[in-house]
Coordinates of C-alpha atoms and ligand atoms in Angstrom, one line a residue:
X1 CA 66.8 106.5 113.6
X2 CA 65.4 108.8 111.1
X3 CA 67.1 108.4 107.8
X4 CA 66.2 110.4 105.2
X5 CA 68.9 110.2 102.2
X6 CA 66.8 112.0 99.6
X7 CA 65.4 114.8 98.3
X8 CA 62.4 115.6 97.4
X9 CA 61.7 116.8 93.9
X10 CA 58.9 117.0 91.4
X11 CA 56.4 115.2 93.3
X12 CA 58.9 112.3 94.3
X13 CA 61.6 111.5 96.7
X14 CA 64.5 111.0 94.8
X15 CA 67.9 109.9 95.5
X16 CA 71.0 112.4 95.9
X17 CA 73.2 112.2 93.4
X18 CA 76.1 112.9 95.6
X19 CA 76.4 110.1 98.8
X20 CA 77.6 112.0 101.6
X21 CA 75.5 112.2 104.4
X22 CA 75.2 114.6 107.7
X23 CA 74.6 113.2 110.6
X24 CA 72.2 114.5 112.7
X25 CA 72.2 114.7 116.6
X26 CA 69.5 115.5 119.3
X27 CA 71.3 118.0 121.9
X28 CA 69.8 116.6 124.8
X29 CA 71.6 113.3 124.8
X30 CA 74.5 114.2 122.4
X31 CA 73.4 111.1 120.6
X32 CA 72.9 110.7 116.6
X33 CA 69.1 110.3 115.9
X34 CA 69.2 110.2 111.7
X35 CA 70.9 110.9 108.9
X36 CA 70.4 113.5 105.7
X37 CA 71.8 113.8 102.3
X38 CA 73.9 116.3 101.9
X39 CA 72.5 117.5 98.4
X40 CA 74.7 118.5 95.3
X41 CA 74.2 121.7 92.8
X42 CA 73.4 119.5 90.5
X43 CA 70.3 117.8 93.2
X44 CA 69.4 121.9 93.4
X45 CA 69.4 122.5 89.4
X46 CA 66.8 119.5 89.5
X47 CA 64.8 121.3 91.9
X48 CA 64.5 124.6 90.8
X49 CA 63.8 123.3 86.9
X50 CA 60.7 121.4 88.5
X51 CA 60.1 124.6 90.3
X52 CA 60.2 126.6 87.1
X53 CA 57.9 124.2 85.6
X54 CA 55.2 124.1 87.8
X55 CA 55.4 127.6 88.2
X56 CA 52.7 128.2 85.1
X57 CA 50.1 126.4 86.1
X58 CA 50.6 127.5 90.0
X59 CA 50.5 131.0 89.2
X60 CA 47.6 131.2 87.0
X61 CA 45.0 129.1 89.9
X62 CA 42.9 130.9 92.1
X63 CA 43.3 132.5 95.3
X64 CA 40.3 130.4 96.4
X65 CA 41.7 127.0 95.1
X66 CA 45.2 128.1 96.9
X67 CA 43.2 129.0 99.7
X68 CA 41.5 125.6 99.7
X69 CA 45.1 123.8 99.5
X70 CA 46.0 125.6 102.6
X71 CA 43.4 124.4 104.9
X72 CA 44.0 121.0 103.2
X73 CA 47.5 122.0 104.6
X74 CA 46.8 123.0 108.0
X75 CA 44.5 119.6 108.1
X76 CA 46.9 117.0 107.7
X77 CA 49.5 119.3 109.8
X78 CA 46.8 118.7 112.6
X79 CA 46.2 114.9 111.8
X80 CA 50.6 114.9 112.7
X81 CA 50.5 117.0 115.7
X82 CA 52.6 114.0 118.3
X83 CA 55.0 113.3 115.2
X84 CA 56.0 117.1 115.2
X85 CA 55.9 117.6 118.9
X86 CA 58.4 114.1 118.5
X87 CA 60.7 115.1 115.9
X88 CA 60.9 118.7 117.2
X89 CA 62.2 117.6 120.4
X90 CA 64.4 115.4 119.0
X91 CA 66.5 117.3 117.3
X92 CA 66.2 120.8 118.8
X93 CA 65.7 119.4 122.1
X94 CA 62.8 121.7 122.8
X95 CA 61.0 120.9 126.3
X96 CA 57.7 119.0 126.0
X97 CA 55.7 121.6 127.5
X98 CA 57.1 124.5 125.2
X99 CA 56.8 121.8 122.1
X100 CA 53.4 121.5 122.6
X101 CA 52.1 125.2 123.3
X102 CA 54.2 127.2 120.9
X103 CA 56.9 125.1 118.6
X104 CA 53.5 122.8 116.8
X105 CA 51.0 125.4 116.7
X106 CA 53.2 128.2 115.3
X107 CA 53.7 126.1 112.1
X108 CA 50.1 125.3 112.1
X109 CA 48.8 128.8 112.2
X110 CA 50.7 130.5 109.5
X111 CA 48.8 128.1 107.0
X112 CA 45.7 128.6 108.4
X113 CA 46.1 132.3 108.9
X114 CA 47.1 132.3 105.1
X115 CA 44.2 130.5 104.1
X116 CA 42.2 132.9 105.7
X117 CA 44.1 136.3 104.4
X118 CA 44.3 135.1 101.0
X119 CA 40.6 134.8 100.1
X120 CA 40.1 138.7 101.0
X121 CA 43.4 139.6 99.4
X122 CA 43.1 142.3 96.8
X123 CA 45.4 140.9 93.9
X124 CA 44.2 143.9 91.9
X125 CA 43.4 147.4 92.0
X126 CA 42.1 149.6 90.2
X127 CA 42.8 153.0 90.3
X128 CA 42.4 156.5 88.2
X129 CA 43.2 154.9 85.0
X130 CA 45.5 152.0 85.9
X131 CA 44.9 148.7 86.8
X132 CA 47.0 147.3 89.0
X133 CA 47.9 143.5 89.2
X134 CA 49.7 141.8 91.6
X135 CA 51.3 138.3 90.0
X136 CA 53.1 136.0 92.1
X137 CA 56.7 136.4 92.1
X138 CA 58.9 133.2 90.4
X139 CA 60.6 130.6 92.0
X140 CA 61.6 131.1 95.8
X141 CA 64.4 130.2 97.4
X142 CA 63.3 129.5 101.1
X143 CA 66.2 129.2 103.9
X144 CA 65.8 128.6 107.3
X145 CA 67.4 128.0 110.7
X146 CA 66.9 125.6 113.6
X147 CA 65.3 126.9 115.9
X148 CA 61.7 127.5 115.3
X149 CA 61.8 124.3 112.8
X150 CA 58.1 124.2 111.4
X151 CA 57.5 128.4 112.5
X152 CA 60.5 129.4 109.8
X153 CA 59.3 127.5 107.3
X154 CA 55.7 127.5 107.4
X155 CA 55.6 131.5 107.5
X156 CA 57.5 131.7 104.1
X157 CA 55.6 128.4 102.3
X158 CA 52.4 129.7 103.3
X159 CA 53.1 132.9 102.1
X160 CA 54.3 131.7 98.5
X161 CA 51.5 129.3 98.3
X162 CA 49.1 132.1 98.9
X163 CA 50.8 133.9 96.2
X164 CA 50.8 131.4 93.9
X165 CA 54.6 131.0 93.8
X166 CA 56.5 127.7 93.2
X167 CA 59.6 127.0 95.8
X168 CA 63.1 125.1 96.8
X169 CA 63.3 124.5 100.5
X170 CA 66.9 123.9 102.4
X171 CA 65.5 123.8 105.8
X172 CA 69.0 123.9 108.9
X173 CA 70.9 120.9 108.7
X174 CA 70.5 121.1 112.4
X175 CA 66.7 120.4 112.5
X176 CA 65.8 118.7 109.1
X177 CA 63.3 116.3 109.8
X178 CA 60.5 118.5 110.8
X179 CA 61.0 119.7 107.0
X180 CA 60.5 116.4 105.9
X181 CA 57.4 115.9 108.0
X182 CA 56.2 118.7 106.2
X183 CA 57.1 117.3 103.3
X184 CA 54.4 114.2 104.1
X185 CA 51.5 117.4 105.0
X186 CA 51.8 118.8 101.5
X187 CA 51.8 115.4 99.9
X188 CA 48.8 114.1 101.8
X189 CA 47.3 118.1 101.0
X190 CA 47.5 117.3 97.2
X191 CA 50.1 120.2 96.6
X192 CA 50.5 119.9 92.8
X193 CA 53.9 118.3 91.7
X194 CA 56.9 120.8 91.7
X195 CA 54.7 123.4 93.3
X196 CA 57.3 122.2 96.8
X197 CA 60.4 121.0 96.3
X198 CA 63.4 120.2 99.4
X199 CA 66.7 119.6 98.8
X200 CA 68.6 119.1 102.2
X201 CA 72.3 120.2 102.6
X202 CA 74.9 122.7 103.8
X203 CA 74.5 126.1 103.7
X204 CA 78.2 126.5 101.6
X205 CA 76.4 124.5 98.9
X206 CA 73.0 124.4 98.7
X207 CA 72.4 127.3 100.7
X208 CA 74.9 129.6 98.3
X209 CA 73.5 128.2 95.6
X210 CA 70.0 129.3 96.2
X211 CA 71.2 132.6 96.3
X212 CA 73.7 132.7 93.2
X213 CA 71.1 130.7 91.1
X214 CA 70.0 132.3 88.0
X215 CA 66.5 130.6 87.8
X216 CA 65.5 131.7 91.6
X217 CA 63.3 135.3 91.5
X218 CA 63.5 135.7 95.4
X219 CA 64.9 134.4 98.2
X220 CA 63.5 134.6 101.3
X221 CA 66.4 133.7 104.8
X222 CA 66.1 133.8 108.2
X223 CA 69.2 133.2 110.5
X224 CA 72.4 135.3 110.8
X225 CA 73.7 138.7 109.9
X226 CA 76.5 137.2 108.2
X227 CA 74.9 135.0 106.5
X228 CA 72.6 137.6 105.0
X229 CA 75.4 139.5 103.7
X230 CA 76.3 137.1 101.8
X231 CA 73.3 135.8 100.7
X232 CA 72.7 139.7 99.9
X233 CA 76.2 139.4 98.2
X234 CA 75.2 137.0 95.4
X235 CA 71.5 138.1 94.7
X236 CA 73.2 141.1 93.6
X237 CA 75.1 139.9 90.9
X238 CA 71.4 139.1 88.8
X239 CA 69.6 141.6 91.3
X240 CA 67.3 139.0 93.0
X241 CA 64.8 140.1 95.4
X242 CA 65.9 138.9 98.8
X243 CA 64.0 138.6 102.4
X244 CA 65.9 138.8 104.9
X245 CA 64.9 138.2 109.0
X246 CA 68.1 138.3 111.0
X247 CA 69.5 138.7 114.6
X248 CA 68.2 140.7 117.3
X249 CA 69.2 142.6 120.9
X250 CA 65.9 143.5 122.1
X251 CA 65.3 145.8 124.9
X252 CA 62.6 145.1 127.8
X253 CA 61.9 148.8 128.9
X254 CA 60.4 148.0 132.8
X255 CA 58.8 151.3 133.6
X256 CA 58.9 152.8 136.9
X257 CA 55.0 151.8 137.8
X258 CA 55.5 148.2 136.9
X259 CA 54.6 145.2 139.1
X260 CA 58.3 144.0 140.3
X261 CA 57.9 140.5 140.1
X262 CA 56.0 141.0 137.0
X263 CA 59.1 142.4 135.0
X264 CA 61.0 140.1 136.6
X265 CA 59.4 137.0 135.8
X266 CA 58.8 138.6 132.0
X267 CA 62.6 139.2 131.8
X268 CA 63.5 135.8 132.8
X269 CA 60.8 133.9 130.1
X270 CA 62.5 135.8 127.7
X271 CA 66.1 134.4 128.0
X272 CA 64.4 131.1 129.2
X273 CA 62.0 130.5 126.6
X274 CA 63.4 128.0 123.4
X275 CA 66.4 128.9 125.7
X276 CA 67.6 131.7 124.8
X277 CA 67.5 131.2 121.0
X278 CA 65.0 133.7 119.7
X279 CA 65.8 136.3 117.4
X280 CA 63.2 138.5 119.3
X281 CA 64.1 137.6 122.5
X282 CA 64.2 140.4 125.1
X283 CA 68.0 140.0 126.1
X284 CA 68.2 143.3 127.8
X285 CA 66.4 144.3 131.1
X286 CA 66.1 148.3 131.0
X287 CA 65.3 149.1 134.7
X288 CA 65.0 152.5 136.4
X289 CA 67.8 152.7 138.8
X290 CA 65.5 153.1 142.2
X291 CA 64.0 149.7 141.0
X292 CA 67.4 148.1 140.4
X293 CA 67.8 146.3 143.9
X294 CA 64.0 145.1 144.1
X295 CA 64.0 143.9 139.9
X296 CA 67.5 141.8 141.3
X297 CA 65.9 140.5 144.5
X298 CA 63.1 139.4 142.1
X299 CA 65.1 138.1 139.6
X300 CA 66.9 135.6 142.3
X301 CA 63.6 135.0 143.9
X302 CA 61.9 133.6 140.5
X303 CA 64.9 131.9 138.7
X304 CA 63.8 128.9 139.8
X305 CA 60.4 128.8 138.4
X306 CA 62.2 128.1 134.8
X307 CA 64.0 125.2 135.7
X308 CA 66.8 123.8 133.0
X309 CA 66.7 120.0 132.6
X310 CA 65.4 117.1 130.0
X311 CA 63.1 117.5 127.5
X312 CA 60.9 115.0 127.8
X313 CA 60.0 116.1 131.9
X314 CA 57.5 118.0 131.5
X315 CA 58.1 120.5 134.1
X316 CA 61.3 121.4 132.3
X317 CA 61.1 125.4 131.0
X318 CA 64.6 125.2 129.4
X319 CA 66.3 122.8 127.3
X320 CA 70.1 122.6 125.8
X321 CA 71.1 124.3 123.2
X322 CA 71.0 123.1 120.0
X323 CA 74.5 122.2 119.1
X324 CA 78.2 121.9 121.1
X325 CA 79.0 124.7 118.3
X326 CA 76.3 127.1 119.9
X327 CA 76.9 125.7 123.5
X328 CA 80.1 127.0 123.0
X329 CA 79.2 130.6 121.7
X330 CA 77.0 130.9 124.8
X331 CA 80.1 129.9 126.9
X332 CA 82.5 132.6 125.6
X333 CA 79.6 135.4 125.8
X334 CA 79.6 134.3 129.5
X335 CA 82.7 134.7 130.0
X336 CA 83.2 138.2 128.3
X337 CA 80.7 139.3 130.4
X338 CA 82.9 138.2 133.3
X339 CA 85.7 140.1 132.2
X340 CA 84.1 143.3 131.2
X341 CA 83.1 143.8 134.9
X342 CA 79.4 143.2 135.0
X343 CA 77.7 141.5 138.0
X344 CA 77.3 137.8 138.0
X345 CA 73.2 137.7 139.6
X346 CA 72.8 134.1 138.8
X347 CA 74.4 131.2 136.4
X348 CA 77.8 132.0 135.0
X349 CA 80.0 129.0 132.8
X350 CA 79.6 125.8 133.1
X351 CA 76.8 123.4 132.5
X352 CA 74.2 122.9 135.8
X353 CA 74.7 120.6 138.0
X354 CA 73.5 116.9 136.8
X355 CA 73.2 117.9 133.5
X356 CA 76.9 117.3 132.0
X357 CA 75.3 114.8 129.4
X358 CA 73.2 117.1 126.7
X359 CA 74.3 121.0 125.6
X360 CA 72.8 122.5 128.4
X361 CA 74.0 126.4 130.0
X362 CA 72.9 128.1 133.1
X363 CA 70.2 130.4 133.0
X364 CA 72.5 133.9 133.6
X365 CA 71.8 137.0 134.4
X366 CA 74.1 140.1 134.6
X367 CA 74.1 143.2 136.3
X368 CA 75.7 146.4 136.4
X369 CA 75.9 145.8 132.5
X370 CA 76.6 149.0 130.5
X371 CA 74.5 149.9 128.0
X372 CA 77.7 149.5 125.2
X373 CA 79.2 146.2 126.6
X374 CA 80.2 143.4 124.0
X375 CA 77.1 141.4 126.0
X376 CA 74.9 144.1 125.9
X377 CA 75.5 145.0 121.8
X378 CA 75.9 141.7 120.0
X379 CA 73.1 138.4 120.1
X380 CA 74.2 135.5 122.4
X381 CA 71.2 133.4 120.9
X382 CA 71.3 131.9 124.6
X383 CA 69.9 132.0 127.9
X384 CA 71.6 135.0 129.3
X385 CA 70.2 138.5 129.9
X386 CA 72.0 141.7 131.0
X387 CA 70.4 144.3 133.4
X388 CA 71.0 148.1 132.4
X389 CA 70.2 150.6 135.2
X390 CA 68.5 154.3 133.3
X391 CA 67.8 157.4 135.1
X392 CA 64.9 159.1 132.8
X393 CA 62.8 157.6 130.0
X394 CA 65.0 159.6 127.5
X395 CA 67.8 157.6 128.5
X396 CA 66.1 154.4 128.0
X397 CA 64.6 155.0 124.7
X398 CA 68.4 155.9 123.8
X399 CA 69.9 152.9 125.2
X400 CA 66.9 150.5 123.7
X401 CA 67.5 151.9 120.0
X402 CA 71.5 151.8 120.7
X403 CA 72.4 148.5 119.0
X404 CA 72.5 148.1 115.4
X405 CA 69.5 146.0 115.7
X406 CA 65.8 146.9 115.9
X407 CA 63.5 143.5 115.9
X408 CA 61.5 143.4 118.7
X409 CA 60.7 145.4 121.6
X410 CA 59.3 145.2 124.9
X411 CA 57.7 147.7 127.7
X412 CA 56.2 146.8 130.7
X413 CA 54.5 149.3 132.7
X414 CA 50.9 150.8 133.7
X415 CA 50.4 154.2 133.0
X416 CA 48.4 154.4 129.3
X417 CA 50.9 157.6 128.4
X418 CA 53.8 156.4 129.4
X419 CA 53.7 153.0 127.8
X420 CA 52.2 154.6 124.7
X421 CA 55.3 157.0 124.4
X422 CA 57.7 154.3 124.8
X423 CA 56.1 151.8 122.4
X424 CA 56.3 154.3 119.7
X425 CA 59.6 155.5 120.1
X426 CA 61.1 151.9 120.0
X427 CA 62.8 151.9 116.8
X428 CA 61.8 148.2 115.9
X429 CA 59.9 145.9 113.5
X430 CA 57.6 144.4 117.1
X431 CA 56.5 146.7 120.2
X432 CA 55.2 143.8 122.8
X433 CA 53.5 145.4 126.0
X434 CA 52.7 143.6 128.9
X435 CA 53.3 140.2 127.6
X436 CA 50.2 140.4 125.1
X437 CA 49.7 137.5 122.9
X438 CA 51.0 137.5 119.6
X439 CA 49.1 138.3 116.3
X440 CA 49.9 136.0 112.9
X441 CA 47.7 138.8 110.7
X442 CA 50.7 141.4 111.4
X443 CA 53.5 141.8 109.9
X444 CA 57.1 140.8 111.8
X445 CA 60.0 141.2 110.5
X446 CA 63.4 144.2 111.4
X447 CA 64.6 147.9 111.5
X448 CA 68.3 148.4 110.9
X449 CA 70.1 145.3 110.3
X450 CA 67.7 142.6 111.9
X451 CA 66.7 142.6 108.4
X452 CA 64.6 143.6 105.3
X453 CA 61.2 142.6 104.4
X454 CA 58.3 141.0 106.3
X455 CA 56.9 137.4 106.7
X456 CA 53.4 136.6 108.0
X457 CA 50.0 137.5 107.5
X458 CA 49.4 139.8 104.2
X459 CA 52.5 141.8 104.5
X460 CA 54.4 138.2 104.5
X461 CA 52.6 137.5 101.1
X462 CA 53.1 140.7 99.4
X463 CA 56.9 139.6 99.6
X464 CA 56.2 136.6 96.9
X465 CA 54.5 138.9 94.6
X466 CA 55.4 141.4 91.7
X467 CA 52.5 144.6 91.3
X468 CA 52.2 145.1 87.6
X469 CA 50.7 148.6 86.8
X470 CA 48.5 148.3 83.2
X471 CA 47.3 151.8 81.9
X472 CA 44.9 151.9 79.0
X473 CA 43.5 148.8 79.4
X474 CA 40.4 148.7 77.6
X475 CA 37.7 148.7 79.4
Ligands
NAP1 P1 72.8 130.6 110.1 O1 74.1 129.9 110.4 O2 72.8 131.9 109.4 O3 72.0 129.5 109.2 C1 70.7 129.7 108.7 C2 70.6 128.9 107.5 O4 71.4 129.4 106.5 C3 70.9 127.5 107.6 O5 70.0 126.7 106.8 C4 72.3 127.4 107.1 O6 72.7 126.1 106.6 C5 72.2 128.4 105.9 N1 73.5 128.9 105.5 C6 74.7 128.9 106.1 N2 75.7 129.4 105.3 C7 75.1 129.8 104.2 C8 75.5 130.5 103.0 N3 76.8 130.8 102.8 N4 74.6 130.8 102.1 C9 73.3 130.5 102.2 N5 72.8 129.8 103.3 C10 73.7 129.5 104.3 O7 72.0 130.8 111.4 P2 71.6 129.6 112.4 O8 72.9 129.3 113.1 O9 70.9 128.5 111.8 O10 70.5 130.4 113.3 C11 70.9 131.4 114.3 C12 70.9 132.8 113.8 O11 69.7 133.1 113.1 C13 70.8 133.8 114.9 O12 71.7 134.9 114.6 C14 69.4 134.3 114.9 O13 69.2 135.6 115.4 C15 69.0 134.2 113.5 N6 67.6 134.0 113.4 C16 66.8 135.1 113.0 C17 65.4 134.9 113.0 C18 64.5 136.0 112.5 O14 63.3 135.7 112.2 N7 64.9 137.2 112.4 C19 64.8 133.7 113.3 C20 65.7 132.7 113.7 C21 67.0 132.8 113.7 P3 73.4 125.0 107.6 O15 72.3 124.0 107.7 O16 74.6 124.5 106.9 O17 73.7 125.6 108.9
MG2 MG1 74.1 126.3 111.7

């Protein structure tokens, strides 16, 4: 059992000063693993005043002793790589294999890419006759979701570390122990006392009260569109700077020279992959329609490859989802796209076969989808992908830019032109082609109303700071 009743505040673990608890369960076995505390305004006051205080001193050290507290950062991350990989898969019920190669060392290289960044970073300028300064931003608000539990958070705290800016964490009720892990990294890293602070809670309480609090500069969210409205909602009322990284619907343009199988096995990672519950995840196939029959055939001849099971086998490419609540989500977006017609190619409702235990959906793919279906506009945040037929590449850059979305993007294809034409007309804050690995220097983030801002690399860090233009400064 993980039990974890306290909060971590000024250096210290302290206790709540409310007593209710959360329970929290691992998704694969439905069973309760650990407890939280389920934090109070006043637990969040206490946080952001040690916040506020530290924020002085942190502000005014240098980018090479902030850079030297990263790498002490990224060390003792490294020294816990089997007790993240553990807690991760406890309570997000993330497959071993995936764990390993992408959950752990997202976390890690944020830190270490931040380390890096901020020793070349230019916090001033200097231009005709102004000199610009860039100061670190406040206190920061940091709010995250469950289902990249150390990549959420480690993008924005190494960010406001590098900028010299003091925080409040309320990592997802859903996946709080890998927070708390963290928690131990920055201790063992020597992060000065106050510099981190986590209070754990709900998002109605802690979460709102991030965002409505007068002594927060920025907040900085990832998860939900309508969740960002509202966080949006209250930093207006004292016109808080607000980051914002929400939902996606992003398109997989397959050009007409790609390798079959290729697409088809690139489509299926994507609704496979953390199953399904990835805010860039390619959820929509764009196929030319004289490669529809073969990308299907393809598509039924490779599902198999990403088999849905348990965890801790390591051949398993797909795990539950996180919670009965999101289970249940997946289940009705199933079953609209049932009733709107499309073409069942493999999966539907219902959990697979042998896995009844554990929140586990079939890996589904639709056909015959059209392009303004209810499965095909909004984010399932599951394992289910729907195939869109286009004639010209017109009509899919139309289609791939018609959601109210624009976070990621994805083309597959050969020819240099054809690629580079589609890339750039993808109206998104990520062009991926041909599966090419990711870079941490650049920035991510969303167009339209995936959100505002960017996290990671420099861009990531501008966020936590304030330019301050000086002219006449004497020279
Ligand atoms: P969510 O319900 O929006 O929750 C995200 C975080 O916000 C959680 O910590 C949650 O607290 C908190 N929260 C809930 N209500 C709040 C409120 N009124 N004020 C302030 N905070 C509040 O999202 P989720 O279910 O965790 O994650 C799934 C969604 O996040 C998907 O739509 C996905 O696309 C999006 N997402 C986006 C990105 C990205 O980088 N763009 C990354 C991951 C996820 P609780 O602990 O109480 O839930
Ligand atoms: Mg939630």
């Amino acid at each position: 059992m993980y039990q974890y009743t306290q909060h971590y505040i000024n250096g210290q673990w302290v206790d709540s000063t409310g007593d209710e608890t959360i329970d929290v369960i691992n998704p694969a076995t439905e069973e309760k693993i650990g407890e939280i505390s389920s934090g109070t305004k006043e637990d969040l006051d206490k946080a952001v005043q040690a916040a506020r205080d530290a924020f002085p001193d942190f502000s005014q050290t240098t980018k090479e002793e902030r850079a030297a507290l990263l790498d002490r950062i990224a060390d003792e991350y490294e020294k816990r790589k089997d007790k993240f990989i553990e807690v991760i898969m406890a309570e997000l019920g993330s497959p071993v294999t995936f764990t390993k190669e992408v959950q752990y060392p997202m976390g890690l290289n944020h830190f270490r890419t931040a380390a890096k960044l901020v020793r070349d970073f230019a916090f001033i300028e200097e231009r005709e006759n102004s000199f610009i300064q860039k100061d670190a931003i406040g206190v920061a608000g940091l709010i995250t979701p469950w289902n990249f539990p150390t990549n959420q958070t480690s993008t924005k705290l190494a960010s406001a570390f590098a900028a010299g800016s003091t925080v409040v964490l309320k990592p997802s009720t859903e996946t709080p122990f890998a927070a708390i892990l963290l928690t131990e990294v920055f201790e063992a890293a020597g992060v000065p006392k106050g510099v981190f602070n986590l209070v754990n809670g709900t998002g109605s309480t802690i979460g709102d009260g991030i965002s409505s609090h007068p002594d927060i500069d920025f907040v900085s969210f990832t998860g939900s569109g309508g969740v960002g409205t509202k966080i949006m909602e209250n930093a207006a009322q004292d016109i808080k700077k607000v980051s914002l990284e929400l939902g996606g619907k992003s398109p997989i343009v397959v050009l007409d020279d790609a390798d079959v199988d290729y697409a088809a096995k690139t489509a299926i990672s994507h609704i496979a992959g953390n199953t399904g519950q990835v805010c860039t995840a390619g959820t929509r196939a764009l196929v030319p329609k004289s490669m529809h029959d073969d990308f299907i055939e393809a598509i039924k001849s490779h599902i198999s490859e990403y088999p849905v099971g348990d965890p801790k086998d390591e051949s398993t490419f797909t795990g539950p989802q996180v919670s009965e609540e999101q289970w249940k989500t997946v289940q009705d977006y199933i079953q609209k796209g049932i009733d709107s017609g499309a073409t069942l190619v493999t999966g539907g409702t219902g959990k697979p076969e042998g896995l009844e235990t554990g929140y586990y959906s079939k890996l589904t793919v639709f056909t015959d989808v059209k392009a303004d279906d209810t499965i095909a506009q909004e984010e399932i945040f599951g394992p289910v992908l729907s195939v869109i037929t286009y004639k010209d590449l017109d009509e899919a850059i139309d289609i791939a830019n018609g959601t109210i979305y624009g976070l990621a993007g994805y083309v597959v294809g050969n020819n240099p032109d054809t690629v580079t034409h589609v890339a750039k007309s993808l109206r998104s804050g990520r062009i991926v082609v041909n599966n090419e690995k990711s870079d941490f220097t650049a920035p991510f983030g969303g167009f339209k109303q995936s959100g505002i801002g960017r996290e990671w690399g420099d861009y990531g860090i501008e966020e936590f700071l304030e330019p301050k233009t000086i002219v006449g400064l004497p020279k």
